[in-house]
PDB file of C-alpha atoms and ligand atoms in Angstrom:
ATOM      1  CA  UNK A  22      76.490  54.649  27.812  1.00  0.00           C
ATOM      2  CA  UNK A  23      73.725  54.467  30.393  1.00  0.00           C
ATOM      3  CA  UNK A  24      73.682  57.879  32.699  1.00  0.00           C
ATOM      4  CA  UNK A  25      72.143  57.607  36.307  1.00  0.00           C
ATOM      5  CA  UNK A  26      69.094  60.074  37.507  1.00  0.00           C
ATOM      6  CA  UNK A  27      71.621  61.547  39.413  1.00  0.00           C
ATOM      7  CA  UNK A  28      73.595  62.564  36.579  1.00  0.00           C
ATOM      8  CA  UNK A  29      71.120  63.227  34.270  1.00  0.00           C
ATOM      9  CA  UNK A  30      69.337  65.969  37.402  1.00  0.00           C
ATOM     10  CA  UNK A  31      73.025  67.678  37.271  1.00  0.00           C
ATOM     11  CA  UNK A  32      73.487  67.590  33.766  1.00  0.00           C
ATOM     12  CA  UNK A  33      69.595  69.011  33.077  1.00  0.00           C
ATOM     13  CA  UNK A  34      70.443  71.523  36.231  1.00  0.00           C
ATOM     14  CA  UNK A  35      73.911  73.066  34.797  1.00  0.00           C
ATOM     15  CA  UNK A  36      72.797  73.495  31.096  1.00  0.00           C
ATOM     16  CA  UNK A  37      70.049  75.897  30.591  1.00  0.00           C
ATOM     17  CA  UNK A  38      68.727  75.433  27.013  1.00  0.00           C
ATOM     18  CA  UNK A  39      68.506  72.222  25.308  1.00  0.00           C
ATOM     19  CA  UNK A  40      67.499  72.336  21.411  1.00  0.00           C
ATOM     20  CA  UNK A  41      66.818  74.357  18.199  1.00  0.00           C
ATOM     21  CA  UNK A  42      66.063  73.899  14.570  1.00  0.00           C
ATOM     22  CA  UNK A  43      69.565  73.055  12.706  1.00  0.00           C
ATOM     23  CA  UNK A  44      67.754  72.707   9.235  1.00  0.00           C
ATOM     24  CA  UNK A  45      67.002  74.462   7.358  1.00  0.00           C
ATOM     25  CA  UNK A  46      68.625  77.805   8.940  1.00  0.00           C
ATOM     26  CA  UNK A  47      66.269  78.988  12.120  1.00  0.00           C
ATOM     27  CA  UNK A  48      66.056  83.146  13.021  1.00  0.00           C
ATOM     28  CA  UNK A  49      69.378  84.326  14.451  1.00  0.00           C
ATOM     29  CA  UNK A  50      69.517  87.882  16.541  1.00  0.00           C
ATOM     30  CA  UNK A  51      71.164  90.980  14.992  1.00  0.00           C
ATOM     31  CA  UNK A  52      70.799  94.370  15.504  1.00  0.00           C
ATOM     32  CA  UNK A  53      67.209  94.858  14.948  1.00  0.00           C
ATOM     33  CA  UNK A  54      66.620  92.016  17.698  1.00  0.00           C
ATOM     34  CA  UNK A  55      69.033  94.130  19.891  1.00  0.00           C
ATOM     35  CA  UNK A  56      67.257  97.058  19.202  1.00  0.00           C
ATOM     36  CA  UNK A  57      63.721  95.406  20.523  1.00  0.00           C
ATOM     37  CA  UNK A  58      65.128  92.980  22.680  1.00  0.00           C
ATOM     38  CA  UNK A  59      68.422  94.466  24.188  1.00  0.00           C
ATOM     39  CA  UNK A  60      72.015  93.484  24.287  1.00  0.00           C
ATOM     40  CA  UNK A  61      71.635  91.049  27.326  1.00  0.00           C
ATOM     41  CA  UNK A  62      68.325  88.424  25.292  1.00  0.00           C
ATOM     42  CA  UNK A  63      70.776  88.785  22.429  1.00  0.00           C
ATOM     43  CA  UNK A  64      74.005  87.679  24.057  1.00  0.00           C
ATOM     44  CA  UNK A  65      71.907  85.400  25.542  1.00  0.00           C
ATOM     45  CA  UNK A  66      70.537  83.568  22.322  1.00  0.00           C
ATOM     46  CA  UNK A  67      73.948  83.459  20.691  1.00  0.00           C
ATOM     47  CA  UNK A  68      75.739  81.796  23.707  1.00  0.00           C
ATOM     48  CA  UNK A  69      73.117  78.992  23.481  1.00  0.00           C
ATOM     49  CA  UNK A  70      71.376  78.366  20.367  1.00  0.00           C
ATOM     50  CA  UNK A  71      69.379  76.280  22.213  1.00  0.00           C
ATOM     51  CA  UNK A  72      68.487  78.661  25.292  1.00  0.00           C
ATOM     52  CA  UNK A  73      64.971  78.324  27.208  1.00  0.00           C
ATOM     53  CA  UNK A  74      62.191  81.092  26.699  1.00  0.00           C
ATOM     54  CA  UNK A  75      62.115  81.016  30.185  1.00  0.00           C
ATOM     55  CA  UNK A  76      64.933  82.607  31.088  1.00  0.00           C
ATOM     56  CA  UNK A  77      65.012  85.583  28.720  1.00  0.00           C
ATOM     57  CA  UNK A  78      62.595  87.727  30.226  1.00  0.00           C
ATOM     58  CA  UNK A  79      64.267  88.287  33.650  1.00  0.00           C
ATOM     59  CA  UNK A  80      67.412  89.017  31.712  1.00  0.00           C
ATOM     60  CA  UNK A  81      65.327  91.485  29.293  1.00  0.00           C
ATOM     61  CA  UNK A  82      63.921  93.209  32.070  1.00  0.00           C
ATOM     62  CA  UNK A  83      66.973  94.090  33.572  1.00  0.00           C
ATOM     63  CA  UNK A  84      68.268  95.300  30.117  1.00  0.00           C
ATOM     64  CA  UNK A  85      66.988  99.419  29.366  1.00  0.00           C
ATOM     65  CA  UNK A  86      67.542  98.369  25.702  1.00  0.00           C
ATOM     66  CA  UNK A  87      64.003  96.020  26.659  1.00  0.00           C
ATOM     67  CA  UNK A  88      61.094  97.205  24.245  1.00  0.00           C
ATOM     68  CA  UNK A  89      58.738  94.463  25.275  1.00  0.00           C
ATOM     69  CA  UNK A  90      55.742  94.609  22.772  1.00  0.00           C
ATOM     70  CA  UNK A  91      58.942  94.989  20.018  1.00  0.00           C
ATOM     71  CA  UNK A  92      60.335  92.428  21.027  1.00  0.00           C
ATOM     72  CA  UNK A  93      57.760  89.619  21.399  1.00  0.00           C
ATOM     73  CA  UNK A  94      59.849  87.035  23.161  1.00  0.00           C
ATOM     74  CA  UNK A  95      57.214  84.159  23.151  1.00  0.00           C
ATOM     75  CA  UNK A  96      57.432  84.214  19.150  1.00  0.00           C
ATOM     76  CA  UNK A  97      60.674  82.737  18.271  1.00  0.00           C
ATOM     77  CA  UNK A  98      62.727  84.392  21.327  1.00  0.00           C
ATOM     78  CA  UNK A  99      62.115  87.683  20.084  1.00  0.00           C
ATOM     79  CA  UNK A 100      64.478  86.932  17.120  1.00  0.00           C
ATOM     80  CA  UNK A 101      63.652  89.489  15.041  1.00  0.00           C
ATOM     81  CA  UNK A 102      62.399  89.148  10.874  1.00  0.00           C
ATOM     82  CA  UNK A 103      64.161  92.180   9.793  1.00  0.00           C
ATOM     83  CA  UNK A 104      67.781  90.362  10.776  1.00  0.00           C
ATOM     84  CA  UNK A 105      66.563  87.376   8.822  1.00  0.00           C
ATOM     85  CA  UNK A 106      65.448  88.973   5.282  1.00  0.00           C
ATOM     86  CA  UNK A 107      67.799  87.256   3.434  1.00  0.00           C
ATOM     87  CA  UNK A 108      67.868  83.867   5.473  1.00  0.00           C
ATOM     88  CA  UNK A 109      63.922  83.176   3.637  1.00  0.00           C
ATOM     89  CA  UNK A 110      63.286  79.780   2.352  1.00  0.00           C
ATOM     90  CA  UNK A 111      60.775  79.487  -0.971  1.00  0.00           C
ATOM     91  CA  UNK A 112      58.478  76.812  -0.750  1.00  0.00           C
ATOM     92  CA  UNK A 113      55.746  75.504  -3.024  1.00  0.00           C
ATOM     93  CA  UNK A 114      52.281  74.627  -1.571  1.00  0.00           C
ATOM     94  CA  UNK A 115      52.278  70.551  -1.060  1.00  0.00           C
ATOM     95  CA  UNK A 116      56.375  70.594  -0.793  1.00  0.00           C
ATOM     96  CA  UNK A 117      57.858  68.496   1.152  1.00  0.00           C
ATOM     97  CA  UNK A 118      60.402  70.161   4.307  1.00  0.00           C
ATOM     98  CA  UNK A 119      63.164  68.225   5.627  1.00  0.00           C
ATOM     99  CA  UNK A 120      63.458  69.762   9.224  1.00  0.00           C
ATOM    100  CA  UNK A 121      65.944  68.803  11.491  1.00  0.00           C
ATOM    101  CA  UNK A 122      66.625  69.237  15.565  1.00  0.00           C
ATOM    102  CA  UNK A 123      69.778  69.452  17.247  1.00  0.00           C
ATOM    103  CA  UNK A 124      68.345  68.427  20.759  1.00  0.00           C
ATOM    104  CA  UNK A 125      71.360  68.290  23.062  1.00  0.00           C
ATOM    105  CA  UNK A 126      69.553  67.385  26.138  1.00  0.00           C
ATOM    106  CA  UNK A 127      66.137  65.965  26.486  1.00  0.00           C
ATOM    107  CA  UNK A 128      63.162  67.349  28.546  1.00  0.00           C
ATOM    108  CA  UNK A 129      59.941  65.028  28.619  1.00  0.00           C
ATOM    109  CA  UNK A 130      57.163  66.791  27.194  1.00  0.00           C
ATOM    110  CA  UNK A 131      54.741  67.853  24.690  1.00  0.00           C
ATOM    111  CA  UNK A 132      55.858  69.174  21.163  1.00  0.00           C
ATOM    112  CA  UNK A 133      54.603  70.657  17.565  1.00  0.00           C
ATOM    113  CA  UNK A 134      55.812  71.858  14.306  1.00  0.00           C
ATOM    114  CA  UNK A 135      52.981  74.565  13.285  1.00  0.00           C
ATOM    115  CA  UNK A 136      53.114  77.488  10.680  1.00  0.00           C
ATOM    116  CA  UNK A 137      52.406  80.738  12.896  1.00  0.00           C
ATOM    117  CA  UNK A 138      51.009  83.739  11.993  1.00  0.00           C
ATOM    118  CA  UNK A 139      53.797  86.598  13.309  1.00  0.00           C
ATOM    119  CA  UNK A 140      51.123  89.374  13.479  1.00  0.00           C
ATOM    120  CA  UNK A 141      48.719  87.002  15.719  1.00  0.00           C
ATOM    121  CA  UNK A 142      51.371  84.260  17.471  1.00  0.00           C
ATOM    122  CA  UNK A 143      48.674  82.152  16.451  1.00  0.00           C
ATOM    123  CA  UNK A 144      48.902  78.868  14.534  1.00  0.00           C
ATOM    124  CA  UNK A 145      47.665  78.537  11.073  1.00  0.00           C
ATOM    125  CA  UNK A 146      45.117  75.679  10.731  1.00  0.00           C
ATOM    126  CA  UNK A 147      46.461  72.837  12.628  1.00  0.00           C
ATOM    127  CA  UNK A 148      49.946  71.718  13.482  1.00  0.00           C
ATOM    128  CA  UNK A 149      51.758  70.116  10.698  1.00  0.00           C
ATOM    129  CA  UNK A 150      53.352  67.642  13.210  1.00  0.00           C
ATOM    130  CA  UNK A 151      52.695  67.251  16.561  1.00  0.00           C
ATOM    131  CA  UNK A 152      53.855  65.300  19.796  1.00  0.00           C
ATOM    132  CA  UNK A 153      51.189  65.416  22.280  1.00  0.00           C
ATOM    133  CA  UNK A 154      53.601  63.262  24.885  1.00  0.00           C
ATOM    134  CA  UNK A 155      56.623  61.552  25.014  1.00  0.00           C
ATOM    135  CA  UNK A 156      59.058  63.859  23.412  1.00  0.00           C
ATOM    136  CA  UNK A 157      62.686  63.926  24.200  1.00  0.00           C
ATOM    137  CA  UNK A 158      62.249  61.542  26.998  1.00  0.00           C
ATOM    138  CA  UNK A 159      65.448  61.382  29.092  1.00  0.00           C
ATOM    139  CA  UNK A 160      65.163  57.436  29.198  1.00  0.00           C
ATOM    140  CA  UNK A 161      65.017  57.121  25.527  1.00  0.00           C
ATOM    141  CA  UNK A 162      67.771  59.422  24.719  1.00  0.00           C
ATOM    142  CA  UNK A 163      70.123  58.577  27.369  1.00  0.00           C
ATOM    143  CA  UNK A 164      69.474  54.913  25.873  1.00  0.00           C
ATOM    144  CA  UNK A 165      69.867  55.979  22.753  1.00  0.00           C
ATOM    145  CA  UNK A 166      66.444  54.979  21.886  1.00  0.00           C
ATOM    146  CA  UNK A 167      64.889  58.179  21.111  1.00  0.00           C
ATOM    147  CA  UNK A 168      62.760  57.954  17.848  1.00  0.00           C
ATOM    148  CA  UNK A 169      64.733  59.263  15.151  1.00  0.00           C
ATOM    149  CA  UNK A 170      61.480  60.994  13.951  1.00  0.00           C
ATOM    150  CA  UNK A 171      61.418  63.281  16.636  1.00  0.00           C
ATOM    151  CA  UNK A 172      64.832  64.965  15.661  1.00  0.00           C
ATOM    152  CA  UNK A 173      64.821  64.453  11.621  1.00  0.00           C
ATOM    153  CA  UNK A 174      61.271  64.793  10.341  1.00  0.00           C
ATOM    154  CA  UNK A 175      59.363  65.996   7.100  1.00  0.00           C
ATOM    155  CA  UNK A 176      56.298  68.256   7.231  1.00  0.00           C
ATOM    156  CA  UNK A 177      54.406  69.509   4.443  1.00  0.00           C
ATOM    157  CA  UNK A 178      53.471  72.871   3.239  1.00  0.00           C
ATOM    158  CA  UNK A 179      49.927  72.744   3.331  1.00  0.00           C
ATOM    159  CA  UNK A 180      47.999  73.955  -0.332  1.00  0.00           C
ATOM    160  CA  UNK A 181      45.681  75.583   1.652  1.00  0.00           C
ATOM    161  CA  UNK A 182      47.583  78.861   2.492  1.00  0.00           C
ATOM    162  CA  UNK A 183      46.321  80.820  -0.340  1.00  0.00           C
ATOM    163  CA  UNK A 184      48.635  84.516  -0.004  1.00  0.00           C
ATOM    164  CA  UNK A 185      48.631  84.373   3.782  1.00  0.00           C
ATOM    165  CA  UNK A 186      52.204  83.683   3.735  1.00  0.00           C
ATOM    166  CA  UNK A 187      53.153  85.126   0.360  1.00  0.00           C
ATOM    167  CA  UNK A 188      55.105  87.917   2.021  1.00  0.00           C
ATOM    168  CA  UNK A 189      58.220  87.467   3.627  1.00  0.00           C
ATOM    169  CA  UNK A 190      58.503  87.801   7.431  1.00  0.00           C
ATOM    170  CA  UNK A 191      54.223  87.280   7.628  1.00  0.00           C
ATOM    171  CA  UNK A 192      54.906  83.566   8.582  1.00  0.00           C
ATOM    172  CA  UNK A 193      57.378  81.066  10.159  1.00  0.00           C
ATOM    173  CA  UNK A 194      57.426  77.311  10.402  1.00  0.00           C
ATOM    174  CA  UNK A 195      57.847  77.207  14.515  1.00  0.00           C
ATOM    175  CA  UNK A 196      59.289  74.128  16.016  1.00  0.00           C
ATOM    176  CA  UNK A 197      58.124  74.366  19.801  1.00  0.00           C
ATOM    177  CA  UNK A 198      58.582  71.976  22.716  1.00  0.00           C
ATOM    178  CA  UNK A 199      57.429  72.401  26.044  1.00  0.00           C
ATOM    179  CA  UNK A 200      59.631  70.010  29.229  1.00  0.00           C
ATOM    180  CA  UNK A 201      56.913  69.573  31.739  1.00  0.00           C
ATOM    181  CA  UNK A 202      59.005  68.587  34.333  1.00  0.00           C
ATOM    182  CA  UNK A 203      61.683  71.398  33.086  1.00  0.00           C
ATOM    183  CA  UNK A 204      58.856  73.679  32.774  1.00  0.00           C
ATOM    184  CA  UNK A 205      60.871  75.047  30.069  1.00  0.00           C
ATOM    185  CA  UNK A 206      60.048  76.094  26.283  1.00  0.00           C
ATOM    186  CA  UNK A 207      62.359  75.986  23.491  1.00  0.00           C
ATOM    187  CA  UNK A 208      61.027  77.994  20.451  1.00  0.00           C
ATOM    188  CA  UNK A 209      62.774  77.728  16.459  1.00  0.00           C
ATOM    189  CA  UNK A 210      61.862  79.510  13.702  1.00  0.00           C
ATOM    190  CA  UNK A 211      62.527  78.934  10.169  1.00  0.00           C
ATOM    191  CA  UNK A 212      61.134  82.376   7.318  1.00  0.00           C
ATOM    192  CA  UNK A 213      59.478  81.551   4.684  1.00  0.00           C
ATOM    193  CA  UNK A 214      57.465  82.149   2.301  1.00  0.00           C
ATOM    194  CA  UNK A 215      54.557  80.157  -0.215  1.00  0.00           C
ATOM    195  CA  UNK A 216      53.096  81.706  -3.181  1.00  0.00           C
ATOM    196  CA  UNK A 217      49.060  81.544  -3.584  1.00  0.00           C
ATOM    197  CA  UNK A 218      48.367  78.574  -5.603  1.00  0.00           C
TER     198      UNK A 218
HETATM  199 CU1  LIG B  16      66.933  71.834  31.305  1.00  0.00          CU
END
């Protein structure tokens, strides 16, 4: 079914968030992320798996629960590792990860898959995938013409990683897509962790 600009402006303007890693399982809050984040980012995440990082930090700064440099909420929403410990995949270096998106509605933009250092927020090496434009164009999913490689796609562990992600909660595989016209970001994260070689 074809949707108008019309509709797809009111659908875009009523729902907020838009998309989030279904596999394998991403970060979900619990009480450590309510204890850096607050009550209101938390009920906030779980309402909408795929809410925007935009719109958490006017609702965190309203909440006195709000410890900002705890809670980090431009690496993976502020979900927190400690309520993921035993949600850690084990991956070998060279493996291949099936990763897959539930994107329920589409933002033109730019997107990447990178492994990201927690301490730093900073990408390790380069992205393992990476749309530079063109992803989740409204005309290609509304048509139903949306490549199916930008919602079920395999990356691989690089064999470069040596111990930098050996421990648990040092590293995540980040799935992060920016709507330009949206101006929104949506932010997954998946723990994990790679023995050295
Ligand atoms: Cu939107």
């Amino acid at each position: 079914m074809l949707f108008t600009l019309l509709q797809i402006a009111s659908l875009a303007a009523l729902a907020h968030g838009h998309g989030y890693i279904s596999t394998p399982p991403m970060r979900m809050p619990g009480d450590a992320t309510t204890a850096a984040c607050g009550k209101s980012v938390v009920a906030d995440i779980v309402k909408d798996k795929t809410s925007h990082v935009e719109g958490l930090p006017e609702l965190a700064a309203k909440d006195s629960g709000y410890k900002a440099a705890q809670c980090n909420l431009w690496l993976c929403r502020g979900v927190q590792f400690a309520d993921n410990a035993a949600n850690v995949q084990t991956y070998k270096p060279g493996e291949t990860v099936e990763i897959k998106i539930a994107l329920t509605i589409p933002h033109v933009g730019s997107a990447n898959v990178s492994i990201v250092d927690t301490k730093t927020n900073t990408i390790v090496g380069q992205p393992l995938l990476s749309w530079p434009s063109g992803y989740a164009d409204e005309r290609q999913f509304y048509g139903k013409t949306l490549p199916a490689n930008q919602t079920d796609f395999k990356v691989t562990i690089p064999t470069t990683l040596d111990a930098k992600c050996a421990t648990a909660g040092d590293c995540v595989i980040q799935w992060w897509w920016y709507g330009t016209g949206a101006r929104q970001t949506y932010e997954s994260c998946i723990d994990f962790t790679v023995a050295a070689a």
